[in-house]
Amino acid sequence: MPEVTPQQHALFEEQGHVVIGPILPPADVARLRQAFEAQAAAWAAEIDTPLDDYLAVVSQWTNVWEHNPVFREQLYHQRAAAIAAELIGCQRVRVFHDHLIVKPPHGGSTVPWHRDLPNWPVAEPRAVSCWLALDDVTAESGAMRFMPGGHREPVTRSIDFLNEAKVWGERERDAVPVAVPAGSAVFHHCLSWHTSPPNSTAGWRRAYITIYLDATCTYDPTRAAWHPMAGRVSVPAGATFNEDVFPTLGPGLSAAHLATLRGGAA
Amino acid sequence: MNRIQMYASSTHLKQGLHRALAVTHALSTPIEAGGTLAWWTGLEPEEQEAGRLHRLSLESLAAVYRRPAVRGMIDAGRAAVALPALDHAAVAAAFRAAVISGRAHRAHMGRDIYGSSNKGLWDLVCADLGRAVAERFGTSLGDEAVPTADSAPADAALTALRALTAFDTSPAGSDHDACVAWLSARLDDLGFAVEVTGADRGRPLIVARREARGLAGHVVLYGHYDVTPFGREQKWVHPPRKLTEANGRLFARGVADNKGPLACRLAGLATLERTPALTWLIQGEEETGSAVAHALLPAVMEDLRPTLWLDETGYHDHEDGTLRLLARTVRPGDASEPPDGAMLQLLKALGGLASRWGVAARHECRGLNKSVVAGGCPFNRSLPAGARYLALGVNDSGARIHGLNESLPAWTFPLHVAELDVIFRWTGAIAERAS
C-alpha cells in the first residue's frame, strides 16, 4: 500500500516539501519528548553544566539514535522510511544521520537560508529529510520556511552562516512558514531552500529529523569534508556508505511498487 | 586570517584569541634596547609552551582572559589602536557559551547553531582588533600562526636562491656580470627601473627604483650579490656551489651573505600588492672593499630621504629563534641613538608578528656588525643623520657567514615576507601622517 498519495507526491515534486501525517500517535510523541528531556539532562550532567545553561547554548544533537534507545526505535520507524523511499523513488533508503533540533521558549536563533546537500559529503541529490514535529510548530514558534520549487534549481555551494546570507529580493515573498502539528512531519528534498526563525512563544519547539538517502548514494570526499559525519565514513570515494554508521532500513520497496511510483511521478 | 568561518569556527576562534593576546601584548609593552617581547612568558609556567605555539584550549584561554593583568594588557593594547576597552563581563559570558558548545560537541555531538557561540566571542574580542591592526600594519599580523617547524620558503624564493647561488660571484669568480643581468631582469619583472653603474670601476652597482604601489612613503633596501671565497670545498658537508636543503636549513656559499635575503625579498615583493616607493641598492664588492659603492653610493644616497633604510639582512638567535630587532636613529659618524616613537611602534608590531611564529623579539639599538667588511660598509657610512635604520632578515646566528658550511634557516623566509608587509604598511601610515 503506498504511503504517499499522488497529490502529496505531486506537491513534493512541485514545492520540494510536503507535510504528511500524523505519522505518530500522541502517546509516541509524548514518549519522544520525555526521552529528549531525560537525555538532555544526562548530556548536561555529562559535561558538568546546569541544564538551563546547557539548553541556552546547545540546540542540536547529531546521531541521537546512537545514544538513546527511544530515538533508535524511532529511527527504524517503517512508515517514515517508506514515505522517504517513495518520495525519493528508490527501493531502499539509508540513514545519513539523525538530529534533534530544539528551540527553547523565547529562545533559539535564526537558522539562515540554506540547502542541505552542499553541506554533506554525498554525491547524488537523492535524499529527503523527515522533520518530525514533537510539539505543535507554528510560524511564531519557529516553523521552517521553504522557497517553493527551489529544489529544482542547480546545485550550489554551501553557505557559510557566519559570513554569508542568501538574498532572495522580491522572491522572499514566495516563502511561507510551514506549520506542522505534533506527530506529523514535513518531508523536504535535500536541495530545498529553507530557514527558520527563533522561537518567540512560551512553548518548546522540538523536532526530530532523520535524513534518508537513496541507499545507492555514494561518498564524495571533495564535498563538506568538515561535516561531523565525514570522519565516520570508512569507504573509498564513489562507494556506497558503510553500513555500521549509515544503516539501510526496512525491507525496501518492491520493484513493482517502485515502477508504479515512477510511472505516477511521470 | 582575520575571519571566522562556520566550517572551522573552533580553530579560527582559538587562533584569533591567541592573536589578540600576542598583538595587545606587543602594542602595550614598552620596548627598550635589550628588552624582549614574548607574550607567553606572562602565562603560568605550565601554559607557556602551549601559548607560544597558539595551542591553548578554549578552557585555558577562558582562564587567561579572566586574569586582571591580562584584561589590563588587552585594554592597553586596544587603546594603542584607538579601540575602547573590552566589556569583560560580556567576554566571560561568551567564553562560557563557547566552552559549553565545544564540550557538548566533543562529548556527544551537541552544538549550537553552527558556530554561533564561537562567533559571539569572536565578535567581542577579535573582530574589531583585527580590523584596527590590519589598517595600521596590514593583514600579515593577523595571519594564522605558523609554527617554525612548518614554515618553509615559497617555491619562488627557493628557485631564486638556487639561481643566485649557481653564479660564482666569489672574488675569483667569473659570473658577476651574469648575476647582475639575472638580478636586473628579475627587478625589471617586478616593475623596477634598473640602472647598472660603475662597471668601468669594478663590479657594478645596481640602483633599482620603483614607484609607490598604493602606499605613501619610501623605503631604501640594501644588499650585495658578491660572496666570499668558497674555502676548502672538500671540508663542506654540502657542496658550496649548489643549494642544498637539509635539516630545515639551506646550505651554499653566500646563502646567508647575502643571496638568501636577496632571494627572499625578490620573491616576497612579487606577492605584496601594496608597497611604498622603493629604492634597492645592490652592490658587488662588499667582500672586497666596496670600491665602486664607496665611490658612487654617497651621491646616490645623498638625495634620498626615505621613511626607512633597510639593511641587507638581520638575525635571529639560532638557539630559540628570537628575532633581533636592530633599529636605531643614525647620528653623524654612523653613531646610533634610540629609534623615535614612530619606529618603536613598528618594532612592537614586528615583535607581535614574530610571536605569531612562536618566537620572541629583542630590540638592540645598533646596526649590523660589519667590522669584518673590508673598508667598512658603504651603505652604513653614507646614511644621513636622522635616518631611521632597521636590520631585519632571514639569517640566524648559526649562519657561519664567510665560513665553511654557510647556511641559513628556512623557516624565516615566510616570516620575512610578512615583515616586509608590516614595514611597508607602517611606512605608508607614517608618511601619510607626516604629509
XYZ file of C-alpha atoms in Angstrom:
701
model
C 0.000 0.000 0.000
C 1.584 3.346 -0.943
C 2.261 5.708 1.961
C 2.273 8.807 -0.194
C -0.806 9.861 -2.104
C -0.475 11.042 -5.695
C -1.440 14.531 -4.532
C 1.285 14.542 -1.874
C 3.807 13.233 -4.366
C 2.879 15.925 -6.860
C 3.138 18.589 -4.173
C 6.591 17.333 -3.202
C 7.726 17.381 -6.808
C 6.454 20.904 -7.284
C 7.313 22.509 -3.961
C 10.214 20.406 -2.680
C 8.465 19.725 0.595
C 5.257 18.183 1.828
C 3.631 17.774 5.243
C 2.435 14.239 5.898
C 0.788 12.944 9.000
C 0.196 12.308 11.647
C 2.757 9.554 11.306
C 2.986 9.034 15.083
C 0.154 8.769 17.637
C 0.203 11.282 20.527
C 1.482 8.719 23.016
C 4.554 8.010 20.905
C 5.211 11.741 20.508
C 4.959 12.203 24.273
C 7.399 9.317 24.731
C 9.917 11.008 22.429
C 9.533 14.318 24.296
C 10.159 12.559 27.600
C 13.142 10.786 26.115
C 14.549 14.115 24.991
C 14.076 15.658 28.427
C 15.837 12.784 30.147
C 18.578 12.702 27.539
C 19.175 16.466 27.714
C 19.566 16.234 31.495
C 22.050 13.401 31.045
C 24.007 15.334 28.419
C 24.178 18.446 30.600
C 25.398 16.341 33.519
C 27.946 14.666 31.273
C 29.717 17.991 30.769
C 29.019 19.185 34.300
C 26.791 22.065 33.256
C 23.433 23.167 34.748
C 20.604 22.112 32.416
C 19.305 25.642 31.865
C 22.762 26.908 30.931
C 23.244 23.900 28.663
C 19.967 24.359 26.809
C 20.557 28.076 26.448
C 23.561 27.232 24.259
C 23.213 23.746 22.818
C 20.325 23.334 20.431
C 21.063 20.395 18.183
C 22.414 16.911 18.560
C 23.548 14.532 15.837
C 23.274 10.729 15.952
C 20.860 10.748 18.854
C 19.901 7.187 17.920
C 23.338 6.035 18.984
C 22.770 7.437 22.490
C 19.121 6.798 23.182
C 17.012 3.644 22.635
C 13.752 5.548 22.187
C 15.163 7.574 19.329
C 16.852 4.469 17.972
C 13.420 2.858 17.792
C 12.086 5.944 16.011
C 14.946 5.855 13.520
C 13.765 2.462 12.385
C 10.164 3.699 12.015
C 8.970 1.758 8.996
C 6.384 4.227 7.798
C 8.720 7.253 7.775
C 11.332 5.253 5.885
C 8.725 4.045 3.386
C 7.496 7.596 2.792
C 11.080 8.725 2.229
C 11.714 5.901 -0.232
C 8.558 6.754 -2.152
C 9.405 10.451 -2.327
C 12.976 9.739 -3.454
C 11.798 6.989 -5.786
C 14.217 4.353 -4.602
C 13.967 0.777 -3.428
C 15.811 1.169 -0.152
C 16.869 4.104 1.956
C 19.947 4.586 4.106
C 20.154 6.842 7.163
C 22.805 9.520 6.723
C 22.271 10.731 10.284
C 19.544 11.911 12.589
C 19.433 15.048 14.688
C 17.332 16.746 17.269
C 16.901 20.469 16.795
C 15.378 22.377 19.672
C 14.389 25.981 20.157
C 13.590 26.642 23.829
C 10.803 29.002 24.925
C 11.638 32.550 23.850
C 14.969 31.254 22.616
C 16.905 29.787 19.774
C 18.480 31.580 16.860
C 17.681 32.118 13.243
C 18.970 29.342 11.032
C 19.821 31.189 7.812
C 18.610 30.192 4.379
C 20.468 27.108 3.182
C 20.221 23.843 1.318
C 21.354 20.630 2.954
C 23.132 18.640 0.251
C 26.060 21.090 -0.247
C 26.834 20.528 3.438
C 27.031 16.747 3.129
C 29.784 14.528 1.654
C 27.164 12.855 -0.521
C 27.476 12.815 -4.309
C 23.901 12.430 -5.511
C 20.918 14.730 -4.831
C 18.732 11.789 -3.949
C 17.779 12.344 -0.349
C 14.947 13.653 1.805
C 14.760 14.771 5.412
C 11.883 13.745 7.647
C 11.372 16.679 10.035
C 9.107 15.196 12.712
C 7.469 17.775 14.987
C 7.455 16.814 18.674
C 5.452 19.970 19.524
C 2.834 21.833 17.517
C 5.073 24.026 15.406
C 3.778 27.402 14.272
C 5.224 30.390 12.486
C 5.695 32.030 15.880
C 7.417 29.072 17.487
C 9.986 28.686 14.724
C 8.378 26.835 11.833
C 10.636 26.351 8.842
C 10.059 28.490 5.792
C 10.686 26.991 2.373
C 11.261 28.553 -1.020
C 8.788 26.641 -3.221
C 10.450 24.978 -6.195
C 13.961 25.900 -5.080
C 14.956 22.232 -5.071
C 14.753 22.146 -8.859
C 17.433 24.808 -9.233
C 21.076 23.853 -9.880
C 23.266 22.581 -7.061
C 25.067 25.427 -5.285
C 27.991 25.518 -2.861
C 27.367 25.587 0.852
C 26.656 28.854 2.616
C 28.914 29.950 5.470
C 26.318 31.028 8.024
C 28.797 33.248 9.847
C 29.757 35.310 6.820
C 27.140 34.984 4.102
C 23.411 35.241 3.619
C 21.189 34.110 0.766
C 19.366 37.138 -0.594
C 16.093 36.484 -2.420
C 14.937 40.031 -3.049
C 11.319 40.196 -4.206
C 11.127 36.421 -4.301
C 11.335 36.297 -0.494
C 7.565 36.896 -0.509
C 7.027 33.452 -2.024
C 8.464 31.786 1.068
C 5.869 30.755 3.593
C 6.168 29.184 7.047
C 5.125 25.552 7.135
C 3.215 24.769 10.320
C 3.490 21.156 11.450
C 1.281 19.563 14.125
C 2.993 17.387 16.708
C 3.321 13.862 15.331
C 3.272 14.994 11.718
C 6.365 15.541 9.597
C 7.496 17.765 6.812
C 9.495 15.792 4.286
C 11.795 18.015 2.254
C 14.158 17.494 -0.623
C 17.907 17.724 0.047
C 18.131 20.703 -2.323
C 15.154 22.632 -0.952
C 15.986 26.104 0.350
C 14.827 26.561 3.949
C 15.298 28.721 7.011
C 13.790 29.036 10.477
C 13.349 31.914 12.916
C 13.805 31.929 16.714
C 11.006 30.695 18.941
C 9.007 33.673 20.182
C 6.457 31.653 22.163
C 6.368 30.319 25.721
C 6.415 26.733 24.499
C 9.165 24.480 23.194
C 9.828 23.825 19.538
C 11.376 20.401 19.279
C 11.874 18.398 16.114
C 13.475 15.048 15.393
C 14.984 14.880 11.922
C 16.067 11.790 10.046
C 17.997 12.180 6.811
C 17.282 9.393 4.338
C 19.485 8.783 1.320
C 18.744 6.546 -1.610
C 20.739 3.526 -0.405
C 22.788 3.671 -3.620
C 24.059 7.217 -2.906
C 27.846 7.418 -2.790
C 30.544 9.124 -0.753
C 32.048 12.326 -2.183
C 35.030 13.366 -0.041
C 35.505 16.563 -2.025
C 32.311 17.959 -0.588
C 31.881 19.127 3.037
C 34.919 17.404 4.499
C 34.221 19.372 7.663
C 30.842 17.669 8.228
C 30.829 15.706 11.512
C 29.822 12.521 9.697
C 32.674 12.769 7.177
C 35.090 11.419 9.759
C 32.986 8.312 10.191
C 32.974 7.263 6.553
C 35.184 4.211 6.066
C 34.596 3.535 2.381
C 36.520 4.973 -0.572
C 35.290 7.827 -2.711
C 32.482 6.752 -5.000
C 31.385 3.825 -2.841
C 28.095 3.443 -1.009
C 28.324 4.301 2.672
C 29.442 1.921 5.419
C 26.545 0.077 6.992
C 27.760 0.284 10.588
C 27.274 4.052 10.791
C 24.860 4.620 7.917
C 22.338 1.759 8.143
C 19.898 0.821 5.411
C 16.347 0.459 6.629
C 13.370 -1.772 6.136
C 12.531 -4.426 3.626
C 12.585 -1.959 0.776
C 10.008 -1.213 -1.870
C 9.117 -3.850 -4.363
C 10.214 -3.297 -7.910
C 6.582 -3.260 -8.962
C 5.720 -0.587 -6.405
C 8.714 1.470 -7.467
C 7.686 1.199 -11.111
C 4.228 2.389 -10.152
C 5.667 5.334 -8.289
C 7.933 6.329 -11.119
C 5.071 5.947 -13.555
C 2.897 8.073 -11.322
C 5.568 10.719 -10.957
C 5.974 10.879 -14.701
C 43.107 35.006 8.606
C 41.101 37.742 10.234
C 37.794 35.920 9.813
C 35.831 33.177 11.489
C 34.192 30.629 9.241
C 31.410 28.216 10.082
C 33.395 25.274 8.774
C 36.226 25.623 11.306
C 34.911 28.091 13.833
C 36.605 26.497 16.856
C 40.016 26.519 15.194
C 39.616 30.051 13.895
C 38.392 31.289 17.261
C 41.340 29.830 19.145
C 43.740 31.360 16.640
C 42.027 34.714 16.992
C 42.120 34.630 20.778
C 45.846 33.830 20.786
C 46.423 36.548 18.216
C 44.608 39.098 20.357
C 46.848 38.240 23.302
C 50.022 38.406 21.205
C 49.157 41.647 19.475
C 47.846 43.509 22.512
C 50.906 42.426 24.477
C 53.203 43.754 21.754
C 51.302 47.012 21.409
C 51.045 47.634 25.148
C 54.545 46.669 26.246
C 57.282 49.311 26.322
C 60.161 48.227 24.141
C 63.634 49.324 25.110
C 67.084 48.315 23.989
C 67.763 44.845 25.361
C 64.094 44.275 26.132
C 62.403 41.109 24.882
C 58.827 40.721 23.687
C 57.356 37.278 24.387
C 53.717 37.444 25.426
C 53.570 33.833 26.636
C 56.088 34.493 29.428
C 53.233 36.187 31.289
C 51.334 32.883 31.432
C 51.596 30.263 34.142
C 54.686 28.082 33.578
C 52.649 25.057 32.529
C 50.761 27.170 29.958
C 53.712 28.850 28.295
C 54.699 26.305 25.665
C 51.119 25.768 24.503
C 50.636 29.539 24.478
C 53.771 30.114 22.429
C 52.516 27.627 19.839
C 48.976 29.040 19.934
C 47.644 25.727 21.185
C 45.944 26.635 24.444
C 42.495 25.088 24.753
C 39.418 27.265 24.860
C 39.034 26.438 28.551
C 42.612 27.565 29.229
C 42.094 30.711 27.194
C 38.954 31.453 29.216
C 41.038 31.278 32.388
C 43.739 33.507 30.890
C 41.203 36.104 29.778
C 39.770 36.246 33.315
C 43.057 37.394 34.864
C 43.125 41.076 35.837
C 46.621 41.580 34.453
C 45.619 40.124 31.102
C 42.476 42.235 30.993
C 44.589 45.325 31.613
C 47.045 44.306 28.910
C 44.306 43.742 26.365
C 42.656 47.070 27.098
C 46.000 48.885 26.859
C 46.743 47.203 23.556
C 43.312 48.082 22.241
C 43.803 51.691 23.329
C 47.030 51.762 21.285
C 44.928 51.254 18.158
C 42.168 53.599 19.351
C 39.714 50.909 20.418
C 37.609 51.007 23.596
C 38.213 48.647 26.497
C 36.509 45.267 26.335
C 33.300 44.532 28.219
C 34.984 41.809 30.247
C 31.751 40.543 31.809
C 30.321 40.021 28.339
C 33.542 38.326 27.257
C 33.372 35.965 30.237
C 29.770 35.065 29.389
C 30.665 34.493 25.755
C 33.569 32.273 26.794
C 31.183 30.231 28.919
C 28.798 29.693 25.992
C 31.621 28.760 23.637
C 33.107 26.350 26.161
C 29.729 24.656 26.729
C 29.225 24.314 22.988
C 32.701 22.872 22.495
C 32.352 20.400 25.351
C 28.928 19.264 24.126
C 30.301 18.696 20.652
C 33.216 16.647 21.880
C 31.152 14.660 24.375
C 28.000 13.819 22.450
C 27.862 15.737 19.147
C 25.745 18.505 20.598
C 26.226 22.011 19.313
C 24.825 25.467 18.944
C 23.605 26.939 15.672
C 26.650 26.295 13.501
C 29.334 28.136 15.467
C 27.170 30.978 16.777
C 28.729 30.852 20.261
C 32.200 30.975 18.773
C 31.132 33.846 16.551
C 29.774 35.737 19.565
C 33.122 35.548 21.328
C 34.986 36.360 18.126
C 32.913 39.484 17.586
C 33.645 40.717 21.101
C 37.394 40.061 21.215
C 38.852 39.553 17.762
C 36.884 41.305 15.044
C 37.475 44.995 15.702
C 41.027 44.426 16.899
C 41.843 42.541 13.718
C 40.458 45.346 11.569
C 42.281 48.074 13.508
C 45.618 46.257 13.391
C 45.198 45.465 9.704
C 44.586 49.144 8.949
C 47.885 50.095 10.549
C 50.132 47.136 9.849
C 48.473 45.071 7.117
C 46.871 41.688 7.330
C 50.104 39.759 7.866
C 49.966 40.488 11.568
C 46.558 38.833 11.568
C 47.534 35.689 9.731
C 47.244 32.319 11.320
C 50.116 31.252 13.500
C 52.752 29.282 11.636
C 54.894 27.080 13.861
C 58.531 27.460 12.893
C 58.719 23.755 12.120
C 56.026 24.128 9.466
C 57.231 27.393 7.942
C 59.048 26.999 4.634
C 60.205 29.259 1.816
C 57.920 29.762 -1.125
C 58.936 27.846 -4.245
C 59.722 31.146 -5.959
C 62.206 32.072 -3.241
C 63.968 28.722 -3.483
C 64.087 28.996 -7.264
C 65.615 32.448 -6.995
C 68.132 31.326 -4.392
C 69.073 28.274 -6.443
C 69.772 30.531 -9.405
C 71.707 33.081 -7.372
C 73.935 30.533 -5.652
C 74.738 28.921 -9.000
C 76.548 32.113 -10.041
C 80.159 32.154 -8.888
C 80.397 35.691 -7.549
C 83.314 34.995 -5.247
C 86.322 37.302 -5.673
C 87.898 34.908 -8.145
C 84.602 34.085 -9.823
C 83.558 34.990 -13.326
C 79.787 35.190 -13.021
C 79.363 38.689 -11.621
C 78.086 40.149 -14.878
C 75.741 37.218 -15.427
C 74.449 37.613 -11.884
C 73.898 41.333 -12.440
C 71.992 40.564 -15.637
C 69.863 37.980 -13.835
C 69.117 40.340 -10.947
C 68.327 43.175 -13.335
C 65.874 41.007 -15.225
C 64.115 39.925 -12.015
C 63.929 43.526 -10.806
C 62.589 44.568 -14.186
C 59.946 41.846 -13.892
C 58.924 43.387 -10.589
C 58.500 46.799 -12.196
C 61.747 48.421 -11.093
C 63.600 50.855 -13.305
C 67.102 49.380 -13.178
C 70.346 51.299 -13.543
C 73.618 49.390 -13.580
C 76.524 51.679 -12.887
C 80.254 51.616 -12.103
C 81.198 48.735 -14.370
C 84.152 50.779 -15.534
C 85.495 50.901 -11.968
C 84.843 47.317 -10.839
C 81.897 45.107 -10.051
C 78.870 47.218 -10.919
C 76.338 48.724 -8.555
C 72.627 48.123 -9.226
C 70.331 51.034 -8.448
C 66.703 49.946 -8.849
C 63.757 52.258 -8.317
C 60.041 51.569 -8.255
C 57.148 53.977 -7.876
C 54.746 53.608 -4.981
C 52.017 50.994 -5.323
C 49.175 52.128 -3.150
C 51.177 53.236 -0.130
C 52.830 56.530 0.726
C 56.426 56.839 1.798
C 59.683 55.413 0.586
C 61.903 52.534 1.717
C 65.514 52.053 0.667
C 66.792 48.474 0.695
C 70.414 47.439 0.538
C 72.111 44.215 -0.474
C 75.039 42.683 -2.325
C 75.485 39.895 -4.840
C 79.155 39.054 -4.266
C 80.239 36.348 -1.843
C 83.395 35.367 -0.031
C 85.695 32.617 -1.370
C 84.489 29.032 -1.143
C 87.358 27.951 1.078
C 88.348 24.305 1.201
C 85.388 22.850 -0.621
C 86.104 19.297 0.489
C 85.501 20.417 4.063
C 81.918 21.434 3.327
C 79.268 18.937 4.396
C 77.173 20.015 1.392
C 78.562 21.304 -1.917
C 79.129 25.066 -1.587
C 78.314 25.787 -5.218
C 74.878 24.154 -5.211
C 71.947 24.982 -2.986
C 71.135 22.127 -0.620
C 68.215 21.853 1.774
C 68.935 19.769 4.848
C 67.570 19.673 8.382
C 65.498 22.788 7.932
C 68.438 24.818 6.654
C 69.716 25.973 3.280
C 73.404 25.450 2.501
C 75.684 27.063 -0.110
C 78.281 29.802 -0.217
C 76.512 33.129 0.028
C 73.100 31.880 1.141
C 73.257 33.997 4.272
C 75.543 36.710 2.994
C 73.612 37.932 1.069
C 71.890 35.828 -1.602
C 69.249 34.298 0.684
C 67.965 37.681 1.838
C 68.012 38.891 -1.787
C 66.035 35.857 -2.981
C 63.546 36.153 -0.150
C 62.909 39.828 -0.856
C 62.659 39.310 -4.618
C 60.093 36.536 -4.215
C 58.308 38.382 -1.441
C 57.902 41.585 -3.421
C 56.153 39.622 -6.145
C 53.452 38.694 -3.618
C 52.915 42.093 -1.992
C 50.364 44.137 -3.897
C 50.821 47.381 -1.994
C 54.210 48.925 -1.351
C 55.596 52.413 -0.870
C 58.158 53.736 -3.333
C 61.221 51.501 -3.253
C 64.873 52.025 -3.995
C 67.057 48.924 -3.929
C 70.823 49.333 -3.853
C 72.727 46.130 -4.634
C 76.489 46.210 -4.888
C 79.039 43.577 -5.931
C 82.160 44.236 -3.881
C 81.110 44.142 -0.232
C 83.599 41.353 0.470
C 86.477 43.021 -1.386
C 86.471 46.635 -0.247
C 83.376 48.078 -1.965
C 85.399 50.404 -4.178
C 82.544 51.087 -6.580
C 79.985 51.520 -3.834
C 82.233 53.766 -1.780
C 82.668 55.904 -4.864
C 79.068 56.022 -6.011
C 76.727 55.353 -3.095
C 77.289 58.647 -1.237
C 75.989 60.619 -4.194
C 73.115 58.217 -4.801
C 72.076 58.244 -1.150
C 72.608 61.947 -0.595
C 69.391 62.848 -2.368
C 67.271 60.168 -0.775
C 65.058 60.955 2.207
C 63.188 57.690 2.734
C 60.897 56.842 5.605
C 63.139 53.880 6.413
C 66.535 52.457 5.461
C 66.509 48.645 5.475
C 69.886 46.926 5.674
C 70.889 43.791 3.782
C 69.511 41.345 6.366
C 69.028 40.763 10.068
C 69.353 37.932 12.530
C 67.529 35.535 14.790
C 69.149 33.795 17.742
C 69.742 30.305 16.426
C 69.078 28.720 19.828
C 65.405 29.624 20.106
C 64.671 31.761 17.048
C 64.380 35.029 18.961
C 64.194 37.856 16.439
C 66.777 40.581 16.833
C 65.296 43.973 16.028
C 68.353 46.018 15.169
C 66.947 49.511 14.979
C 68.357 52.960 15.535
C 68.347 56.576 14.581
C 71.581 57.344 12.787
C 73.755 60.140 14.090
C 76.888 61.604 12.496
C 79.776 59.181 12.235
C 77.460 56.165 11.929
C 76.599 56.506 15.617
C 73.315 55.182 16.970
C 70.564 56.745 19.011
C 67.331 55.074 20.089
C 64.593 54.834 17.485
C 61.904 57.502 17.556
C 58.366 56.881 18.777
C 57.024 56.025 15.343
C 59.682 53.426 14.815
C 59.098 51.946 18.244
C 55.522 51.260 17.108
C 56.952 49.403 14.112
C 59.223 47.363 16.372
C 56.263 46.424 18.547
C 54.297 45.294 15.511
C 57.266 43.273 14.264
C 57.598 41.740 17.707
C 53.922 40.812 17.645
C 54.409 39.324 14.202
C 57.350 37.197 15.390
C 55.176 35.847 18.166
C 52.800 34.541 15.504
C 55.683 32.260 14.507
C 56.214 31.368 18.151
C 59.458 33.280 18.619
C 60.340 36.184 20.891
C 61.755 39.514 19.709
C 64.544 41.600 21.236
C 65.380 45.189 20.371
C 69.030 46.171 20.060
C 69.942 49.798 19.380
C 72.671 49.303 16.810
C 73.324 48.460 13.197
C 74.574 45.204 11.722
C 78.095 44.411 12.849
C 80.134 44.916 9.702
C 83.519 45.242 11.316
C 84.713 42.339 9.181
C 83.752 44.127 5.964
C 86.852 45.316 4.202
C 86.847 49.087 4.015
C 83.650 49.315 6.040
C 80.100 49.177 4.751
C 79.432 51.977 2.252
C 75.706 51.810 2.915
C 76.018 52.384 6.653
C 78.700 55.015 6.195
C 76.528 57.003 3.825
C 73.387 57.038 5.941
C 72.350 60.612 6.681
C 71.993 61.901 10.227
C 68.496 61.300 11.478
C 67.941 58.267 9.278
C 65.592 55.575 10.562
C 67.601 52.367 10.197
C 66.425 48.778 10.541
C 68.275 45.496 10.054
C 65.874 42.612 9.726
C 66.020 39.420 7.751
C 66.222 35.689 7.367
C 69.627 34.932 8.924
C 70.325 33.421 12.289
C 73.375 33.383 14.484
C 74.255 29.891 13.269
C 74.682 31.083 9.682
C 78.513 30.927 9.691
C 78.829 33.668 7.112
C 82.217 33.659 5.382
C 82.928 30.252 6.964
C 82.623 26.659 5.862
C 79.090 25.256 5.680
C 77.440 28.668 5.447
C 73.704 28.237 5.883
C 70.524 29.916 6.967
C 67.250 28.686 8.439
C 64.413 28.014 6.001
C 61.553 28.859 8.383
C 62.431 32.551 8.465
C 61.560 33.147 4.801
C 57.762 33.448 5.117
C 58.198 35.475 8.289
C 60.416 37.978 6.499
C 57.878 38.418 3.698
C 55.277 39.177 6.365
C 57.765 41.568 7.987
C 58.140 43.423 4.692
C 54.362 43.761 4.522
C 54.224 45.185 8.056
C 57.125 47.534 7.311
C 55.503 48.796 4.121
C 52.107 49.355 5.762
C 53.750 51.186 8.637
C 55.754 53.248 6.132
C 52.584 54.237 4.347
C 50.844 55.263 7.550
C 53.845 57.220 8.863
C 54.380 59.021 5.574
C 50.717 59.950 5.318
C 50.740 61.304 8.839
C 53.837 63.364 8.075
C 52.456 64.862 4.878
